[in-house]
Short mmCIF file of N, CA, C and O in Angstrom, two decimals:
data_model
loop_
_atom_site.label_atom_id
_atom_site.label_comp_id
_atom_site.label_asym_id
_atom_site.label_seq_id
_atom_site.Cartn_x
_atom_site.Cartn_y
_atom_site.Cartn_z
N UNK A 155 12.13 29.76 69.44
CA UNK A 155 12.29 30.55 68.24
C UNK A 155 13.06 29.71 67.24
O UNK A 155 13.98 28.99 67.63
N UNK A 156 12.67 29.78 65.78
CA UNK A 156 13.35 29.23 64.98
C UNK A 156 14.29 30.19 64.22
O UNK A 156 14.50 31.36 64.55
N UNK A 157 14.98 29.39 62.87
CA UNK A 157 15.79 30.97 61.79
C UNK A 157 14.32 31.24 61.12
O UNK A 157 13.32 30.53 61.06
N UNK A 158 14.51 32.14 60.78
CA UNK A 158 14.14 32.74 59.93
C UNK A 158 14.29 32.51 58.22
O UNK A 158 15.31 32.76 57.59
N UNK A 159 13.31 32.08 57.78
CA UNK A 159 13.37 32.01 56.53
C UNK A 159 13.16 33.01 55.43
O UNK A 159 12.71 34.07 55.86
N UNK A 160 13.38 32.96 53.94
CA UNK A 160 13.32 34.03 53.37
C UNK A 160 11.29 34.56 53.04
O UNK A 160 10.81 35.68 52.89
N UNK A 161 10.66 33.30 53.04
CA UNK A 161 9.31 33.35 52.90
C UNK A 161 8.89 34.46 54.42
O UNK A 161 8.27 35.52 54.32
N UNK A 162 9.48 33.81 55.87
CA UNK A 162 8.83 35.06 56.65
C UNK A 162 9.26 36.77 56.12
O UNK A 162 8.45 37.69 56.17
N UNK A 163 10.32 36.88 55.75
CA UNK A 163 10.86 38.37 55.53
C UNK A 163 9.98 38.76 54.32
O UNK A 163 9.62 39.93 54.15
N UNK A 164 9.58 37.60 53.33
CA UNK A 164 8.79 38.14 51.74
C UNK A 164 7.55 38.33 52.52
O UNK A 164 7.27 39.52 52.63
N UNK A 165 6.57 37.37 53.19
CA UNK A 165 4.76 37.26 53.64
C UNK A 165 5.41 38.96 54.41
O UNK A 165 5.20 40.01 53.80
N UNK A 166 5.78 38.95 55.07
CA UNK A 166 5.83 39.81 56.23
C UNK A 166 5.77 41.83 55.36
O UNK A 166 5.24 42.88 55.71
N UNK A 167 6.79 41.31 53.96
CA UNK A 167 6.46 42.70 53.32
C UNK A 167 5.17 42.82 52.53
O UNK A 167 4.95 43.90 51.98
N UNK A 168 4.45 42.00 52.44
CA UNK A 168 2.78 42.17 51.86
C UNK A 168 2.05 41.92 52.48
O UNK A 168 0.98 41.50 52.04
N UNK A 169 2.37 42.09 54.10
CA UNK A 169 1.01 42.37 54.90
C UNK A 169 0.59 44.18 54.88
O UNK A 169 1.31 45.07 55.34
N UNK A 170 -0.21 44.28 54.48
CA UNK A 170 -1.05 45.43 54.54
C UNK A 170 -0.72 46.82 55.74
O UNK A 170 -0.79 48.04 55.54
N UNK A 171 -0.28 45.93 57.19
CA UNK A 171 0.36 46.84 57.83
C UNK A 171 1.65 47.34 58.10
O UNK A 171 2.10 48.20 58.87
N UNK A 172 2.16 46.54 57.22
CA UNK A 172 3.56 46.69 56.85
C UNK A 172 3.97 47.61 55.76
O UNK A 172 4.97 48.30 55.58
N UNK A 173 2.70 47.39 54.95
CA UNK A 173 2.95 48.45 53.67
C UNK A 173 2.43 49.84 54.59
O UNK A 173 3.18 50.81 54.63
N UNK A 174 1.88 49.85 54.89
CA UNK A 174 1.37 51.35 55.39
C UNK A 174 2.64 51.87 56.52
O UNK A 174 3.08 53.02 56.64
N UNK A 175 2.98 50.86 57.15
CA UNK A 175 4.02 50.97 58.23
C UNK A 175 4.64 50.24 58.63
O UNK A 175 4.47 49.40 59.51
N UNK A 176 6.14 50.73 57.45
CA UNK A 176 7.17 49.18 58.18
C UNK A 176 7.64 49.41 58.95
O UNK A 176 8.43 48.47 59.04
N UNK A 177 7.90 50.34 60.13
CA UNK A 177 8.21 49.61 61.33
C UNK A 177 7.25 48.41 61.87
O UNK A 177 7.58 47.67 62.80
N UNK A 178 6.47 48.33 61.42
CA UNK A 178 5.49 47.17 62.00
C UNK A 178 6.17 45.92 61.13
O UNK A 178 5.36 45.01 60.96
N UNK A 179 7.03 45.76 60.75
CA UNK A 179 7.51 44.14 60.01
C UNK A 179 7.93 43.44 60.97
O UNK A 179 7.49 42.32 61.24
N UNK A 180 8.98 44.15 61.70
CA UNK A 180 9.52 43.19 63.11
C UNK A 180 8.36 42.46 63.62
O UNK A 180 8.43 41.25 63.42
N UNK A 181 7.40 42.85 64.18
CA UNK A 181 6.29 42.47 64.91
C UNK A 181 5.58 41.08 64.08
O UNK A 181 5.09 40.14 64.71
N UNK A 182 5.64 41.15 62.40
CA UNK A 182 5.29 40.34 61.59
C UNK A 182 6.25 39.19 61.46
O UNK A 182 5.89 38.03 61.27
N UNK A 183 7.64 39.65 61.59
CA UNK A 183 8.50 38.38 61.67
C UNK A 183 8.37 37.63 62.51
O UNK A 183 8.22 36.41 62.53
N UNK A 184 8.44 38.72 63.56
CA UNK A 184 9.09 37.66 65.50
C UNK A 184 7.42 36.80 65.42
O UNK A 184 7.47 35.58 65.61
N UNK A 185 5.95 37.45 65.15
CA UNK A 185 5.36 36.47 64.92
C UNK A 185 5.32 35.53 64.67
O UNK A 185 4.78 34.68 65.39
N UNK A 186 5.98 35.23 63.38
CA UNK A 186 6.02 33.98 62.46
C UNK A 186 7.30 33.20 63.38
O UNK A 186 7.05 32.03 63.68
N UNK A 187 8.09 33.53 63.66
CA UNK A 187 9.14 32.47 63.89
C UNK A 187 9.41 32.14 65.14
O UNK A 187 10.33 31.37 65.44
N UNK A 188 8.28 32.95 66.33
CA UNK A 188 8.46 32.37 67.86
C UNK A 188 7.38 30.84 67.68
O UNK A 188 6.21 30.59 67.41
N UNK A 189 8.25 30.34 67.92
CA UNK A 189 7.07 29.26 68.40
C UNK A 189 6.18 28.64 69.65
O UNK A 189 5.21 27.96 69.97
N UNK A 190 6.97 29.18 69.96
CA UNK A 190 6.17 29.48 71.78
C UNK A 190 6.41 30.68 72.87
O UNK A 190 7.47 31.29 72.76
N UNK A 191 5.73 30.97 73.63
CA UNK A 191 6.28 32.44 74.35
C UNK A 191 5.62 31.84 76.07
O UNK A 191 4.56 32.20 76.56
N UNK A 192 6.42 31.05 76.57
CA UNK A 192 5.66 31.25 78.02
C UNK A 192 4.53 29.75 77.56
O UNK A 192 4.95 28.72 77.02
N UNK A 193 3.25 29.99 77.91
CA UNK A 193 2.24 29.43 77.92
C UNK A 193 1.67 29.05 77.08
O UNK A 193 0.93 28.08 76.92
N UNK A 194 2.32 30.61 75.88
CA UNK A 194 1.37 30.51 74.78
C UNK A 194 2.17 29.72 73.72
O UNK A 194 3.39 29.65 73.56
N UNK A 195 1.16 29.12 73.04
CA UNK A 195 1.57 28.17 71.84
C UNK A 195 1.20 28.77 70.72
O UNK A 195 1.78 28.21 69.79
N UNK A 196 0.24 29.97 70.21
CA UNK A 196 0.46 30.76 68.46
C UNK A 196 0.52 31.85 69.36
O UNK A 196 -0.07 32.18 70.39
N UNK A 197 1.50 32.33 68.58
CA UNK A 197 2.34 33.78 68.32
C UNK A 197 1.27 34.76 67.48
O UNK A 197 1.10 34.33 66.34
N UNK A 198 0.55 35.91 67.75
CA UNK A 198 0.12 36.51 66.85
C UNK A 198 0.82 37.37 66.57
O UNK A 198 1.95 37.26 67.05
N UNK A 199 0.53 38.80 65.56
CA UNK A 199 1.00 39.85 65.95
C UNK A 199 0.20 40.56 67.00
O UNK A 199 0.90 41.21 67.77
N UNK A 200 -1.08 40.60 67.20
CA UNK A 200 -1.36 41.03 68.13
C UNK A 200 -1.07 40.84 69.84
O UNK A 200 -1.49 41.52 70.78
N UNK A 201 -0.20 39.68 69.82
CA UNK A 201 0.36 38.79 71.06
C UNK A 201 1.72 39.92 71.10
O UNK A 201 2.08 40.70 71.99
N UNK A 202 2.17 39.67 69.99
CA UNK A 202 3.20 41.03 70.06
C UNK A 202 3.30 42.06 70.82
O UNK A 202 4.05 42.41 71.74
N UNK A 203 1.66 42.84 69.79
CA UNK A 203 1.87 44.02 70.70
C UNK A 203 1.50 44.47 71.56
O UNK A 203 1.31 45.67 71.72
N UNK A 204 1.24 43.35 72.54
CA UNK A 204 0.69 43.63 74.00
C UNK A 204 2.21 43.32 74.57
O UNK A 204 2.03 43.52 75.77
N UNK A 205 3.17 43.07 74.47
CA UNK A 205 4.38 42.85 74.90
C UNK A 205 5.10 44.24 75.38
O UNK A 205 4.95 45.34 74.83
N UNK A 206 5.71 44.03 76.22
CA UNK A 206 6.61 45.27 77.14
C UNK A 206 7.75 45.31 76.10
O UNK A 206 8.25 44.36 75.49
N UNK A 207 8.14 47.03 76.02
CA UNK A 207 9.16 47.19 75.13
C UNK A 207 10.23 46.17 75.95
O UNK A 207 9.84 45.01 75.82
N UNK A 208 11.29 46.24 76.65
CA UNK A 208 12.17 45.55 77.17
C UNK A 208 11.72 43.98 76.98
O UNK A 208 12.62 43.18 77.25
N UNK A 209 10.85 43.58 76.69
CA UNK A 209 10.46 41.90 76.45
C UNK A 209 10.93 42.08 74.95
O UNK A 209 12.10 41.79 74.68
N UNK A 210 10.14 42.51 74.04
CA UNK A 210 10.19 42.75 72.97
C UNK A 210 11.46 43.14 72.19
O UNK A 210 11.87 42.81 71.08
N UNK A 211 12.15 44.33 73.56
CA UNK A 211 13.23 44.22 72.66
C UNK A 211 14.45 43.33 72.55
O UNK A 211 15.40 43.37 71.77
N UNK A 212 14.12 42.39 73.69
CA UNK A 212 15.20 41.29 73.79
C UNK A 212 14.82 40.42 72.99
O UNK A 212 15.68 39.55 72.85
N UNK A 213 13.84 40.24 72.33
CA UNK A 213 12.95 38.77 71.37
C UNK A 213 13.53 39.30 70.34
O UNK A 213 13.80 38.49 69.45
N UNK A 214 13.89 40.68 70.10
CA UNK A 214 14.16 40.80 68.79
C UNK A 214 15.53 40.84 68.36
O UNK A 214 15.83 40.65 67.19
N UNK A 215 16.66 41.14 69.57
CA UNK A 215 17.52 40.94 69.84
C UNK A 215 18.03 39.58 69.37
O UNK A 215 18.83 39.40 68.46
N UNK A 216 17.36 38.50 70.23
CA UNK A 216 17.48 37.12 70.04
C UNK A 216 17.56 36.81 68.53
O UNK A 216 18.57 36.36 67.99
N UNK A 217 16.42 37.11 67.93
CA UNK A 217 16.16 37.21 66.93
C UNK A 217 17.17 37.25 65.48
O UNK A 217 17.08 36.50 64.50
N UNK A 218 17.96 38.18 65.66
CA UNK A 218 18.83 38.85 65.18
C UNK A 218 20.27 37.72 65.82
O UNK A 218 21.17 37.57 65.00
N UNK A 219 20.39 37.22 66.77
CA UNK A 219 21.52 36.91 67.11
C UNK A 219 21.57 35.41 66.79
O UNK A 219 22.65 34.81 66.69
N UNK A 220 20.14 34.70 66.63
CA UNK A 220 20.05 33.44 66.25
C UNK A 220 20.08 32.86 64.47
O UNK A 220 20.08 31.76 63.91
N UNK A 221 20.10 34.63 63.95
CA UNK A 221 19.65 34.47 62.47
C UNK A 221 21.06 34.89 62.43
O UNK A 221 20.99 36.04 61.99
N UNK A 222 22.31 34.63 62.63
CA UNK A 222 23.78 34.81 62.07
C UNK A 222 24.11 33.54 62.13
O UNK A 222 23.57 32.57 62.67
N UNK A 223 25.33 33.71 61.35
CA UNK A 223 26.03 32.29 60.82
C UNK A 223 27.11 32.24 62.29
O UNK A 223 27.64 33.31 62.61
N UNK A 224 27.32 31.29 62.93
CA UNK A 224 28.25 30.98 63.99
C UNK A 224 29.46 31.03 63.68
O UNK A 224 29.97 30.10 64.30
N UNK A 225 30.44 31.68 62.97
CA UNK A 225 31.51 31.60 62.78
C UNK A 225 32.54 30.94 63.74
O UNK A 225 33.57 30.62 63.14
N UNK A 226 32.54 30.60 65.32
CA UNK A 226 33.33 29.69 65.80
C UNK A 226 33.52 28.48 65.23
O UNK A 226 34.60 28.07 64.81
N UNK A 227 31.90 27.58 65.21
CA UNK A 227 32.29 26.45 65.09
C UNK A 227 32.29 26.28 63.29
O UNK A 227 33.09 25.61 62.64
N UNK A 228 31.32 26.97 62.82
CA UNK A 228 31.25 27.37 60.99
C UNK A 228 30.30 26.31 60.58
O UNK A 228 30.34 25.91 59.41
N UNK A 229 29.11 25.61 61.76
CA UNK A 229 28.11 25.41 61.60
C UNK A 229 26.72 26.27 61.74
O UNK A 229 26.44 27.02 62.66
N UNK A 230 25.84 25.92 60.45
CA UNK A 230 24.77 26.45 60.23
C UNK A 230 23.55 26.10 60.98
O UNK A 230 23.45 24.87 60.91
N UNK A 231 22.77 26.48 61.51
CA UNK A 231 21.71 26.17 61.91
C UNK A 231 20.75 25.73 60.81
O UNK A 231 21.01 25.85 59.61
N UNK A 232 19.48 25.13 61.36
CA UNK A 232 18.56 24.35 59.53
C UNK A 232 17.37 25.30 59.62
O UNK A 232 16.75 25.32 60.68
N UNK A 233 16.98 26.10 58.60
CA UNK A 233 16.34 27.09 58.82
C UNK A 233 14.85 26.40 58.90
O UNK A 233 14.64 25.38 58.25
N UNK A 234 13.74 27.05 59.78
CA UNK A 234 12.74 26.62 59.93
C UNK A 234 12.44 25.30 61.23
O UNK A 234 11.45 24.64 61.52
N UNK A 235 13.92 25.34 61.80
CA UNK A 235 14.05 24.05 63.01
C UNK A 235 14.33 24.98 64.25
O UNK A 235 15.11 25.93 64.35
N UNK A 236 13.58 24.50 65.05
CA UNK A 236 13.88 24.97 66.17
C UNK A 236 15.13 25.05 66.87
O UNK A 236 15.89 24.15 66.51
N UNK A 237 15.83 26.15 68.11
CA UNK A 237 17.26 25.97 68.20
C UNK A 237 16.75 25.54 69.77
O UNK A 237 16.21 26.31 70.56
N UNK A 238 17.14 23.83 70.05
CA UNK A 238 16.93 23.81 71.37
C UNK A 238 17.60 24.36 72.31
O UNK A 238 17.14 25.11 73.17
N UNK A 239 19.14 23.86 72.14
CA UNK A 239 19.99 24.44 72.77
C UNK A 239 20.59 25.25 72.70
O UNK A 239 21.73 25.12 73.14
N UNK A 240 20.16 26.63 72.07
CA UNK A 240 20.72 27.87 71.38
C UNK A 240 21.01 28.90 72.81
O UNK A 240 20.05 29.33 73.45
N UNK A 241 22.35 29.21 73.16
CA UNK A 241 22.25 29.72 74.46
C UNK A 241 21.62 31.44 74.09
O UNK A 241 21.87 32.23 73.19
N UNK A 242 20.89 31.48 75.07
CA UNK A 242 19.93 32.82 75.39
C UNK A 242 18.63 32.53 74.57
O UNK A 242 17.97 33.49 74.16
N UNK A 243 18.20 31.12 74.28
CA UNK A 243 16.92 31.24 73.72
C UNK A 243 15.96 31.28 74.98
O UNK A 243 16.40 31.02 76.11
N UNK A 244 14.78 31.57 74.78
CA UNK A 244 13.94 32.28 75.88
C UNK A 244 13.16 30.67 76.56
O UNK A 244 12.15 30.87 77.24
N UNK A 245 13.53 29.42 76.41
CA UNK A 245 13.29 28.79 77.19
C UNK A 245 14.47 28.26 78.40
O UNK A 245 14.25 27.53 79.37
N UNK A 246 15.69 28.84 78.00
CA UNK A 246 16.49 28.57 79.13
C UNK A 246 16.76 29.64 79.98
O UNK A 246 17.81 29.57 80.62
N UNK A 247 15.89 30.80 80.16
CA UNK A 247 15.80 31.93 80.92
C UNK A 247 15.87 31.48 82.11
O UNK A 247 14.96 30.68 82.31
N UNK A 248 16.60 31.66 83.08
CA UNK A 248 16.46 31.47 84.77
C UNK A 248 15.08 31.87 85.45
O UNK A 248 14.69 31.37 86.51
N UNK A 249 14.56 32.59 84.91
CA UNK A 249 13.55 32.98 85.40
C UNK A 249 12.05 33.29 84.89
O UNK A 249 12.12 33.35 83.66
N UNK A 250 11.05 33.46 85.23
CA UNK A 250 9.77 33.51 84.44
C UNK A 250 9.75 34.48 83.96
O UNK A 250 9.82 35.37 84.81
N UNK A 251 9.68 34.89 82.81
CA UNK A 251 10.26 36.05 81.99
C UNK A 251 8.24 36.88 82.19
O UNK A 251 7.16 36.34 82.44
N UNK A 252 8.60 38.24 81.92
CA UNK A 252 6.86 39.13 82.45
C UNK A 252 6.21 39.09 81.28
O UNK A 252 5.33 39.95 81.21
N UNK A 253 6.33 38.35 80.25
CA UNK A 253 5.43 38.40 78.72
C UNK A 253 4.18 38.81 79.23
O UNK A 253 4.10 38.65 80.45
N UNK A 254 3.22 39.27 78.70
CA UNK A 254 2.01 39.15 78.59
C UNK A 254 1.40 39.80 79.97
O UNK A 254 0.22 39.62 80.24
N UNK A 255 2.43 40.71 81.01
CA UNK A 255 1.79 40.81 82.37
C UNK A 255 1.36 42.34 82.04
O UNK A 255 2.22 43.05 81.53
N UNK A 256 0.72 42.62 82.17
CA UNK A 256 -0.08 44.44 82.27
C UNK A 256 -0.98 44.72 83.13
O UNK A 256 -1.47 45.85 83.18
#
């Protein structure tokens, strides 16, 4: 997962299903800014919403916790760069996380 830029939060409010129903924006963000999930290499929204609430709601979680400013050290992350070593990003999971299992 990368930050989040201000272009995903703008594309994400003039998608069509967003205007009809923004709860559907999350689904349009975490799209745009996972860059990998498991196996998969493009993120759709429809990759989304085959996702288990409890998957989903930790991606968005992440999400949210990777897009704040670090106030310990009072370094910024570079928006649009991947966080390799960002602790709790979903490639250092202990375990094979159930994305995509139904």
């Amino acid at each position: 997962m990368r930050l989040a830029t201000a272009a995903d939060e703008i594309v994400s409010m003039r998608d069509s299903r967003v205007q009809a129903n923004p709860a559907y924006q999350p689904i349009i963000v975490l799209s745009r800014v996972i860059l990998k999930l498991g196996t998969l290499e493009v993120i759709t929204p429809a990759v989304m919403e085959t996702l288990f609430m409890a998957d989903y709601n930790h991606l968005l979680k992440l999400y949210e916790e990777i897009n704040q400013l670090d106030t310990e050290s009072g370094e910024r992350a570079v928006p649009g760069q991947p966080l390799e070593a960002f602790p709790g990003n979903v490639e250092s999971l202990p375990f094979q996380a159930s994305f995509m299992r139904r």
